[in-house]
Each structure stands twice: as C-alpha cells, then as structure tokens.
CSV table of N, CA and C in Angstrom, one decimal:
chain,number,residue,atom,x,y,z
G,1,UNK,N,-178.4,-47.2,31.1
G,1,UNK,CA,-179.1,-47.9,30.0
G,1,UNK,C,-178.2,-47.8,28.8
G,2,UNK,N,-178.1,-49.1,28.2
G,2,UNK,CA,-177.0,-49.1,27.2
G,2,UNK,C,-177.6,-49.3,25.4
G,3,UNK,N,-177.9,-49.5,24.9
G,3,UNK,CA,-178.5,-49.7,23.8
G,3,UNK,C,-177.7,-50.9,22.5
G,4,UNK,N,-178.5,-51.5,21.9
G,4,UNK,CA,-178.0,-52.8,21.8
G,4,UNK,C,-176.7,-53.0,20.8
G,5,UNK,N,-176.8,-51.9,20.1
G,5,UNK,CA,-175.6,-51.3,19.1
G,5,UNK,C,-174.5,-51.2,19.7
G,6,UNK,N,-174.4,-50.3,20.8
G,6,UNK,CA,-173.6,-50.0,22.1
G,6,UNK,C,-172.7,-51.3,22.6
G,7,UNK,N,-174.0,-52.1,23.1
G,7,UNK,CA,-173.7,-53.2,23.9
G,7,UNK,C,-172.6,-54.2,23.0
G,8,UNK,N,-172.9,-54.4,21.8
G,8,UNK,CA,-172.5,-54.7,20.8
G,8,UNK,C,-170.9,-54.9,20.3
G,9,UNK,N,-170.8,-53.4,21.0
G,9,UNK,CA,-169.3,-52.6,20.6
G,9,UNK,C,-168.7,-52.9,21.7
G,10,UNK,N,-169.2,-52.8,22.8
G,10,UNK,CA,-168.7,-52.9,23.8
G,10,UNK,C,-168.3,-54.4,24.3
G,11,UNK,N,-169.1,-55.2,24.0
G,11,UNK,CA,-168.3,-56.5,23.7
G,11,UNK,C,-167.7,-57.1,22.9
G,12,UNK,N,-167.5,-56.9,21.8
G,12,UNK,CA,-166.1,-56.9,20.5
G,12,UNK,C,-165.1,-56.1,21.5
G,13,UNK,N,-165.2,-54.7,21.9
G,13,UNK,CA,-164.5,-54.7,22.3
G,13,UNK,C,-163.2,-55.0,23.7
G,14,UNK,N,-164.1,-55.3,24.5
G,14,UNK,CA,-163.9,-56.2,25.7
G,14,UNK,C,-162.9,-57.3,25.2
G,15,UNK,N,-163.9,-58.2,24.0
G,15,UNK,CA,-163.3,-59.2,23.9
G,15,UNK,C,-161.5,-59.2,23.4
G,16,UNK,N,-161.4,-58.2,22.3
G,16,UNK,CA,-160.0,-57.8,21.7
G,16,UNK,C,-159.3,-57.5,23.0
G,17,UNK,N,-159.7,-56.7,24.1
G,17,UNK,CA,-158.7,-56.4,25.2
G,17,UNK,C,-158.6,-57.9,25.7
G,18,UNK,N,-159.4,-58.8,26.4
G,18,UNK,CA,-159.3,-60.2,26.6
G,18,UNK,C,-158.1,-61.0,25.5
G,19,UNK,N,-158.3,-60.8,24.7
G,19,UNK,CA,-157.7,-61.0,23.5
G,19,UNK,C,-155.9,-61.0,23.5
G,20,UNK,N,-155.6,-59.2,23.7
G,20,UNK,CA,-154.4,-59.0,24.1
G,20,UNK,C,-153.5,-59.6,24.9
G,21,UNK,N,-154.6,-59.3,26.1
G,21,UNK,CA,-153.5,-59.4,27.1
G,21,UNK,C,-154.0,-60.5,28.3
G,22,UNK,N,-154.7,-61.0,27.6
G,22,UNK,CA,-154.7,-62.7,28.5
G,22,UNK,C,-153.9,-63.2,28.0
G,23,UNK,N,-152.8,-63.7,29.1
G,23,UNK,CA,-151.9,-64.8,29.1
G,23,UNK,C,-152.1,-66.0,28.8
G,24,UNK,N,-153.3,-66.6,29.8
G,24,UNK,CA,-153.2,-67.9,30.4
G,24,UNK,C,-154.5,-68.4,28.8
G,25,UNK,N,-154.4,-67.3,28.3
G,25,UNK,CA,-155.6,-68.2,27.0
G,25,UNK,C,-155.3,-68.6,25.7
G,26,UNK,N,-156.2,-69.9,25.9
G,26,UNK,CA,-155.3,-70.7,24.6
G,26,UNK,C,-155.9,-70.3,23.5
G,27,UNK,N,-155.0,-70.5,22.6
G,27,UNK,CA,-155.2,-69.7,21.2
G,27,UNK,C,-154.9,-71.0,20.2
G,28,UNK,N,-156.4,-71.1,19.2
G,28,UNK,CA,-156.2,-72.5,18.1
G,28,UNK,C,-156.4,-72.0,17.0
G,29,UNK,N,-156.0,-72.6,15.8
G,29,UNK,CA,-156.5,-72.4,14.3
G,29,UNK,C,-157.6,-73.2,14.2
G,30,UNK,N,-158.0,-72.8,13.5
G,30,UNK,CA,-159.4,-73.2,12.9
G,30,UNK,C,-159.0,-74.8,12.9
G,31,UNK,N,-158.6,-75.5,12.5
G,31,UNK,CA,-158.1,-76.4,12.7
G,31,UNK,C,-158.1,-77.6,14.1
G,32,UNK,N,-157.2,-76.5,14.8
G,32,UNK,CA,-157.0,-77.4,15.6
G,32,UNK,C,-158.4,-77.4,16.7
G,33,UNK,N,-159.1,-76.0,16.3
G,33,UNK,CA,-160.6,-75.8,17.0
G,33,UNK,C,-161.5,-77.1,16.6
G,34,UNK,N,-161.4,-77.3,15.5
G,34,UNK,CA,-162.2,-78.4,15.5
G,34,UNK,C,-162.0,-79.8,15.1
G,35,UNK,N,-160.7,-80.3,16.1
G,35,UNK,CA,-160.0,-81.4,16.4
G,35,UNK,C,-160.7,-81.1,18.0
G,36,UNK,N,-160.9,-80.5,18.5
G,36,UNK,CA,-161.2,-80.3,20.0
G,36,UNK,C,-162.5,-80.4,20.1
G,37,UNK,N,-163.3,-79.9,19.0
G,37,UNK,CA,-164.9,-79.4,18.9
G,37,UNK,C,-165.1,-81.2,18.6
G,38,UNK,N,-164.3,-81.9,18.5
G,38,UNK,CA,-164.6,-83.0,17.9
G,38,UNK,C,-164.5,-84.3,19.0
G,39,UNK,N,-163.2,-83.8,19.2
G,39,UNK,CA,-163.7,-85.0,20.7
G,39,UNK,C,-164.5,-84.7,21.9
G,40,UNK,N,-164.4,-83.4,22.3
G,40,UNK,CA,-165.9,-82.7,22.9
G,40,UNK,C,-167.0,-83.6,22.6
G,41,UNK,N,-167.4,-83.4,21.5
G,41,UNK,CA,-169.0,-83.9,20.9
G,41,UNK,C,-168.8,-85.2,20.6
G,42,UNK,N,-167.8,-85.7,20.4
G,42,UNK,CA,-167.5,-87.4,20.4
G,42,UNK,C,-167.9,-87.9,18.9
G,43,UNK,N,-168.3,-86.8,18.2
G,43,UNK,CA,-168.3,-86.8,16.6
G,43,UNK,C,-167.5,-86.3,16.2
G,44,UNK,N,-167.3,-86.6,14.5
G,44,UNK,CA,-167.0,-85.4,13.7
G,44,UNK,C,-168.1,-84.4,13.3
G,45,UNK,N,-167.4,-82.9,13.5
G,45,UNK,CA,-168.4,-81.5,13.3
G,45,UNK,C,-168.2,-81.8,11.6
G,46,UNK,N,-169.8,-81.8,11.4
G,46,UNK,CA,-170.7,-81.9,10.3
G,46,UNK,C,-170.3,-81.2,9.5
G,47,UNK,N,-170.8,-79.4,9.5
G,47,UNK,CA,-170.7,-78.5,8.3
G,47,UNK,C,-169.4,-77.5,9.1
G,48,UNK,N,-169.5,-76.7,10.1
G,48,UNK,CA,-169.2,-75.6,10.7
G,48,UNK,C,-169.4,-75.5,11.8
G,49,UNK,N,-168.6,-74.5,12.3
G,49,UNK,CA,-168.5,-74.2,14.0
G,49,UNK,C,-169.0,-72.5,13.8
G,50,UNK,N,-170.0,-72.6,15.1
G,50,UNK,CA,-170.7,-71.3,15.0
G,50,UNK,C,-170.6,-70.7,16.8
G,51,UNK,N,-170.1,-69.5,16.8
G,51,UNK,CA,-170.1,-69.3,18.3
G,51,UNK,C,-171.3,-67.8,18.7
G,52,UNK,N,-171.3,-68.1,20.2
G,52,UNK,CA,-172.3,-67.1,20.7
G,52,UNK,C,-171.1,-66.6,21.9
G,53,UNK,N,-171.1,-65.3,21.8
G,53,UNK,CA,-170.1,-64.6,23.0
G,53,UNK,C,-171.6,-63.5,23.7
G,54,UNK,N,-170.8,-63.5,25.4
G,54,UNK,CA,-171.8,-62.4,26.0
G,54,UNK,C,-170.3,-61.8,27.0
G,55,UNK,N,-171.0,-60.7,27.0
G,55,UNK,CA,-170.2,-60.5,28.5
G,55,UNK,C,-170.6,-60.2,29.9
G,56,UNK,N,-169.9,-60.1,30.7
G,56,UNK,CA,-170.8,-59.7,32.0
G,56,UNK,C,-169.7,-59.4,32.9
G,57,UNK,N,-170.2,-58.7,33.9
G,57,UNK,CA,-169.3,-57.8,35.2
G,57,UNK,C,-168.6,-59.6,36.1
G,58,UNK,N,-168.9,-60.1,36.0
G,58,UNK,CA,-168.2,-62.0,36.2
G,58,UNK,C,-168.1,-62.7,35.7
G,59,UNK,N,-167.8,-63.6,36.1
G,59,UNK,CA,-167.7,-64.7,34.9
G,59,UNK,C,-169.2,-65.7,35.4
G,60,UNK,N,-169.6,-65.5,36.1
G,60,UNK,CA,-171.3,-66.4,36.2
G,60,UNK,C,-172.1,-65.4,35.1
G,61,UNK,N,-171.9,-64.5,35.2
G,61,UNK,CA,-172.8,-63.5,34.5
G,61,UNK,C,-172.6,-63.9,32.9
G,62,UNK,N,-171.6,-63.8,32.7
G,62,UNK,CA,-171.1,-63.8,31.1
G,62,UNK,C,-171.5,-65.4,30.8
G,63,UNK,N,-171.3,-66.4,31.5
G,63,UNK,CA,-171.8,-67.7,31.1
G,63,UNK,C,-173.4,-67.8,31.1
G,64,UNK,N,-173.3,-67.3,32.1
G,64,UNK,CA,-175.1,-67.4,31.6
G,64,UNK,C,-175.6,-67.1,30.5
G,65,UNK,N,-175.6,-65.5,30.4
G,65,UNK,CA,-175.6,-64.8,29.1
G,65,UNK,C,-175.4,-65.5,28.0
G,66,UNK,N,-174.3,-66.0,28.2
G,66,UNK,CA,-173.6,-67.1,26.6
G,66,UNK,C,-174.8,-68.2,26.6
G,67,UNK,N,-175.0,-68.7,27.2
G,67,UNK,CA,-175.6,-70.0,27.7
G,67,UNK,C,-177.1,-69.9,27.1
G,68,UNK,N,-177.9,-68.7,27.5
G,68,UNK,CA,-179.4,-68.2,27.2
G,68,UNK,C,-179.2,-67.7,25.6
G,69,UNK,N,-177.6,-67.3,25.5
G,69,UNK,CA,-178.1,-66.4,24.0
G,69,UNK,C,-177.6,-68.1,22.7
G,70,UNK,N,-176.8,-68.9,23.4
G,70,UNK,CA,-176.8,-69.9,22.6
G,70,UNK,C,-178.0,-71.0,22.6
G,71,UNK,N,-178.8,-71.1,23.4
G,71,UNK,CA,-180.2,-71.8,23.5
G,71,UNK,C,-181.4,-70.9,22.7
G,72,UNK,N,-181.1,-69.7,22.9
G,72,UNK,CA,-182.2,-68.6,21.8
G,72,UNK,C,-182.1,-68.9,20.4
G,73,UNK,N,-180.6,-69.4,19.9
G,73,UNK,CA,-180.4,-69.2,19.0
G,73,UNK,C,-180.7,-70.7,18.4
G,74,UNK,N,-180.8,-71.6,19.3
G,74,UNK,CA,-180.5,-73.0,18.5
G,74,UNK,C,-181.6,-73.2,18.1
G,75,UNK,N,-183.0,-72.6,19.3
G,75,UNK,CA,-184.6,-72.4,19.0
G,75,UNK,C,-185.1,-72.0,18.2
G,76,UNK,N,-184.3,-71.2,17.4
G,76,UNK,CA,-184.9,-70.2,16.2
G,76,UNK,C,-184.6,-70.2,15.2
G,77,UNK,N,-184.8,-71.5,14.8
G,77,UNK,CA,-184.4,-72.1,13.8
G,77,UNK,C,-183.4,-72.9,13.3
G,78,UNK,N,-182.5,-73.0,14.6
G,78,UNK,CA,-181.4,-73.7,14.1
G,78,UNK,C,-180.9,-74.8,15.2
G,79,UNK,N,-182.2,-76.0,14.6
G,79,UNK,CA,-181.7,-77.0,16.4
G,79,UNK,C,-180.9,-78.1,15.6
G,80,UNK,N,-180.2,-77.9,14.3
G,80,UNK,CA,-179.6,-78.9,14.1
G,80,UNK,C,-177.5,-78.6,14.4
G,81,UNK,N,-177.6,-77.1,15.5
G,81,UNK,CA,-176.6,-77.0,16.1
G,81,UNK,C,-176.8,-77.2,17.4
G,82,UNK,N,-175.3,-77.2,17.8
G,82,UNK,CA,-175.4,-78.7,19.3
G,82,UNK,C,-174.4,-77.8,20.3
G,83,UNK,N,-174.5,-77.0,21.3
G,83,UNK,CA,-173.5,-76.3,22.1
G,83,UNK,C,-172.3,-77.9,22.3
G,84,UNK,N,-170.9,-77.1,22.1
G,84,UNK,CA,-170.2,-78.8,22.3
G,84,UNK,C,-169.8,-77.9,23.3
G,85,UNK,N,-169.1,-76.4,23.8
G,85,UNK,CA,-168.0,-76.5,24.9
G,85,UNK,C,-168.2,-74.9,25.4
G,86,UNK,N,-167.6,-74.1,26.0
G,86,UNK,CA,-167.5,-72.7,26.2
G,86,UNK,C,-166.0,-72.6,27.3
G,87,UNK,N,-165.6,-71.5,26.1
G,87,UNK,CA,-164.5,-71.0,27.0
G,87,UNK,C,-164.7,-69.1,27.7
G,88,UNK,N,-164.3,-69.3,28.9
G,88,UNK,CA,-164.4,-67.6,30.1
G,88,UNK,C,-163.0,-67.3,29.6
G,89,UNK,N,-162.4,-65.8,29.5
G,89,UNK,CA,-161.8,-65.3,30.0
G,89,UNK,C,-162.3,-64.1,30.4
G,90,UNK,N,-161.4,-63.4,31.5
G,90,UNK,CA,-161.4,-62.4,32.5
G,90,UNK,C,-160.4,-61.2,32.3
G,91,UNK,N,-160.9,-60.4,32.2
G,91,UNK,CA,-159.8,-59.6,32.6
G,91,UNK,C,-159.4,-59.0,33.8
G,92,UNK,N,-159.6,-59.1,34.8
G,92,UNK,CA,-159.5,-58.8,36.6
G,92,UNK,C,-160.2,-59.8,37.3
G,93,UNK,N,-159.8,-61.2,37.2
G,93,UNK,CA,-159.6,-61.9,38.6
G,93,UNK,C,-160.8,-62.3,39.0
G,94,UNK,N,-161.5,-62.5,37.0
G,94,UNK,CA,-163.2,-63.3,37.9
G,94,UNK,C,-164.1,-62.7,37.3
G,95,UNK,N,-163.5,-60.5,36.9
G,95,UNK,CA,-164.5,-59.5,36.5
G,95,UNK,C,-164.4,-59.0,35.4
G,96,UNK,N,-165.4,-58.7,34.7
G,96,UNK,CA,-165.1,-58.1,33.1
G,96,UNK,C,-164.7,-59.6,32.7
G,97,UNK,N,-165.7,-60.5,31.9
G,97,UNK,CA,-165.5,-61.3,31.8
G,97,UNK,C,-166.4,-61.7,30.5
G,98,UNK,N,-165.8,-62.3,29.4
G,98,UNK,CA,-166.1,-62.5,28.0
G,98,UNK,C,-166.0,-64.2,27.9
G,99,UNK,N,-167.9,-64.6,27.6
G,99,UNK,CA,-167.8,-66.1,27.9
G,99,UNK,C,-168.3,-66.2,26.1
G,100,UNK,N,-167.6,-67.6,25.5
G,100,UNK,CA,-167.9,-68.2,24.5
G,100,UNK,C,-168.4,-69.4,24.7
G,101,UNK,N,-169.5,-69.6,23.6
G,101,UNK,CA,-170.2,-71.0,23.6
G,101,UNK,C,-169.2,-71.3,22.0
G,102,UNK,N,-169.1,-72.6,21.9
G,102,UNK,CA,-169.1,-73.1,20.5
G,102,UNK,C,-170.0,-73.9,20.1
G,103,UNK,N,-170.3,-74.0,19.0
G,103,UNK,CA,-171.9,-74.6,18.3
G,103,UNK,C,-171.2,-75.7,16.9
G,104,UNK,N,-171.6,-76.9,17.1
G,104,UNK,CA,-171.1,-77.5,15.9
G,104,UNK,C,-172.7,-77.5,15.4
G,105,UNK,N,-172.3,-77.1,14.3
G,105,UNK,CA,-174.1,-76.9,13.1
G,105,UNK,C,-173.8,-78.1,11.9
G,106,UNK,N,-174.8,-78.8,11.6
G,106,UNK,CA,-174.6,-79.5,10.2
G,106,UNK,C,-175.2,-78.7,9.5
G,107,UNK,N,-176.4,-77.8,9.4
G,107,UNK,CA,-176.8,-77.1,8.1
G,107,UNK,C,-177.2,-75.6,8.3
G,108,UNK,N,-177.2,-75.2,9.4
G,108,UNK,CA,-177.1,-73.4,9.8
G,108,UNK,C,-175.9,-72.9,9.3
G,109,UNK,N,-175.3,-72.9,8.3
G,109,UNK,CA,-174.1,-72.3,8.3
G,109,UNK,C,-173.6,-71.1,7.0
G,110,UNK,N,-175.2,-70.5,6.7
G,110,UNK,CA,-174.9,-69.4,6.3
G,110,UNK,C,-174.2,-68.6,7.0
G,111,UNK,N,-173.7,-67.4,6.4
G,111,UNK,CA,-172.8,-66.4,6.8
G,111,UNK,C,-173.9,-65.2,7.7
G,112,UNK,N,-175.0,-65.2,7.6
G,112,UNK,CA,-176.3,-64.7,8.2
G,112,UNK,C,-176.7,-65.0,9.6
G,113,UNK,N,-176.8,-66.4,9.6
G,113,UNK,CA,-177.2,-67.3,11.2
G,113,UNK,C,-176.2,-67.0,12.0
C-alpha cells in the first residue's frame, strides 16, 4: 500500500527517468505543442493546454489511469476542456510506463485546476 503523496513522487519521478533516457520520445516547445494540439482537435486551442499523467506497471495500465483521471477531471468542473491526444512512454519494453493525456481548456486555466 502506497499512499497518495508517495504515489505522487513516485510518478514525477518515473516520469524524469522516462524523461532521460527515452530515446525514441519526441520532445516540443510549448509552441510547437500546440501547433499539434491544434490539428489534433481541428481547432485553434482556446486559452491553454492542461495535462493529466498516470503511471502503471504497462502501458494499458497507465492509459487507462490517464484516461479515468482525465475524464474525473473534465467532470469536476471543468467540461469546457476537451482530451485532444495522449502520449506512452516506457521504460522496459511495454513496462513501467508513464501515459499523458493533453487537455485543450478555453476557461480552466488557473494555475490551481
């Protein structure tokens, strides 16, 4: 049993090792993020780009995760963000795996949400 503070840490820091030493992962500026987030969603992103990360022992696990914690979130207040994409990386071949949703929001975009 892990506790949610824990869990917390433990996927920031997952993600920085994903981070390192994945090769094959593409890396954008804010910029060119939402040149991408934009033909994705076939709009222009409104206010801001908001993301939800999970992790999980695979990569089905971590999408899911991402998937449920980006739909909790859009519920709760904030349905005027729209999941446009999600990117997996892995670190072993599938396992230890850090999935991101991206969210284009027109008005959730305090620093808080």
């Amino acid at each position: 049993s892990i506790s949610k503070e824990d869990d917390d840490v433990l996927n920031k820091l997952v993600s920085i090792f994903i981070e390192l030493y994945d090769n094959n992962a593409k890396r954008l500026n804010s910029n060119a993020t939402k040149k991408v987030a934009n033909l994705i969603a076939g709009k222009s992103v409104s206010s801001c780009l908001k993301f939800e990360s999970a992790i999980g022992a695979t990569a089905t696990a971590s999408k899911l995760r991402a998937s449920i914690d980006t739909k909790e979130y859009i519920s709760d207040g904030n349905s005027d963000c729209k999941a446009i994409g999600s990117d997996t990386s892995c670190a072993i071949d599938g396992h230890v795996c850090v999935t991101t949703v991206t969210m284009a929001c027109s008005s959730s975009c305090s620093w808080w949400n």
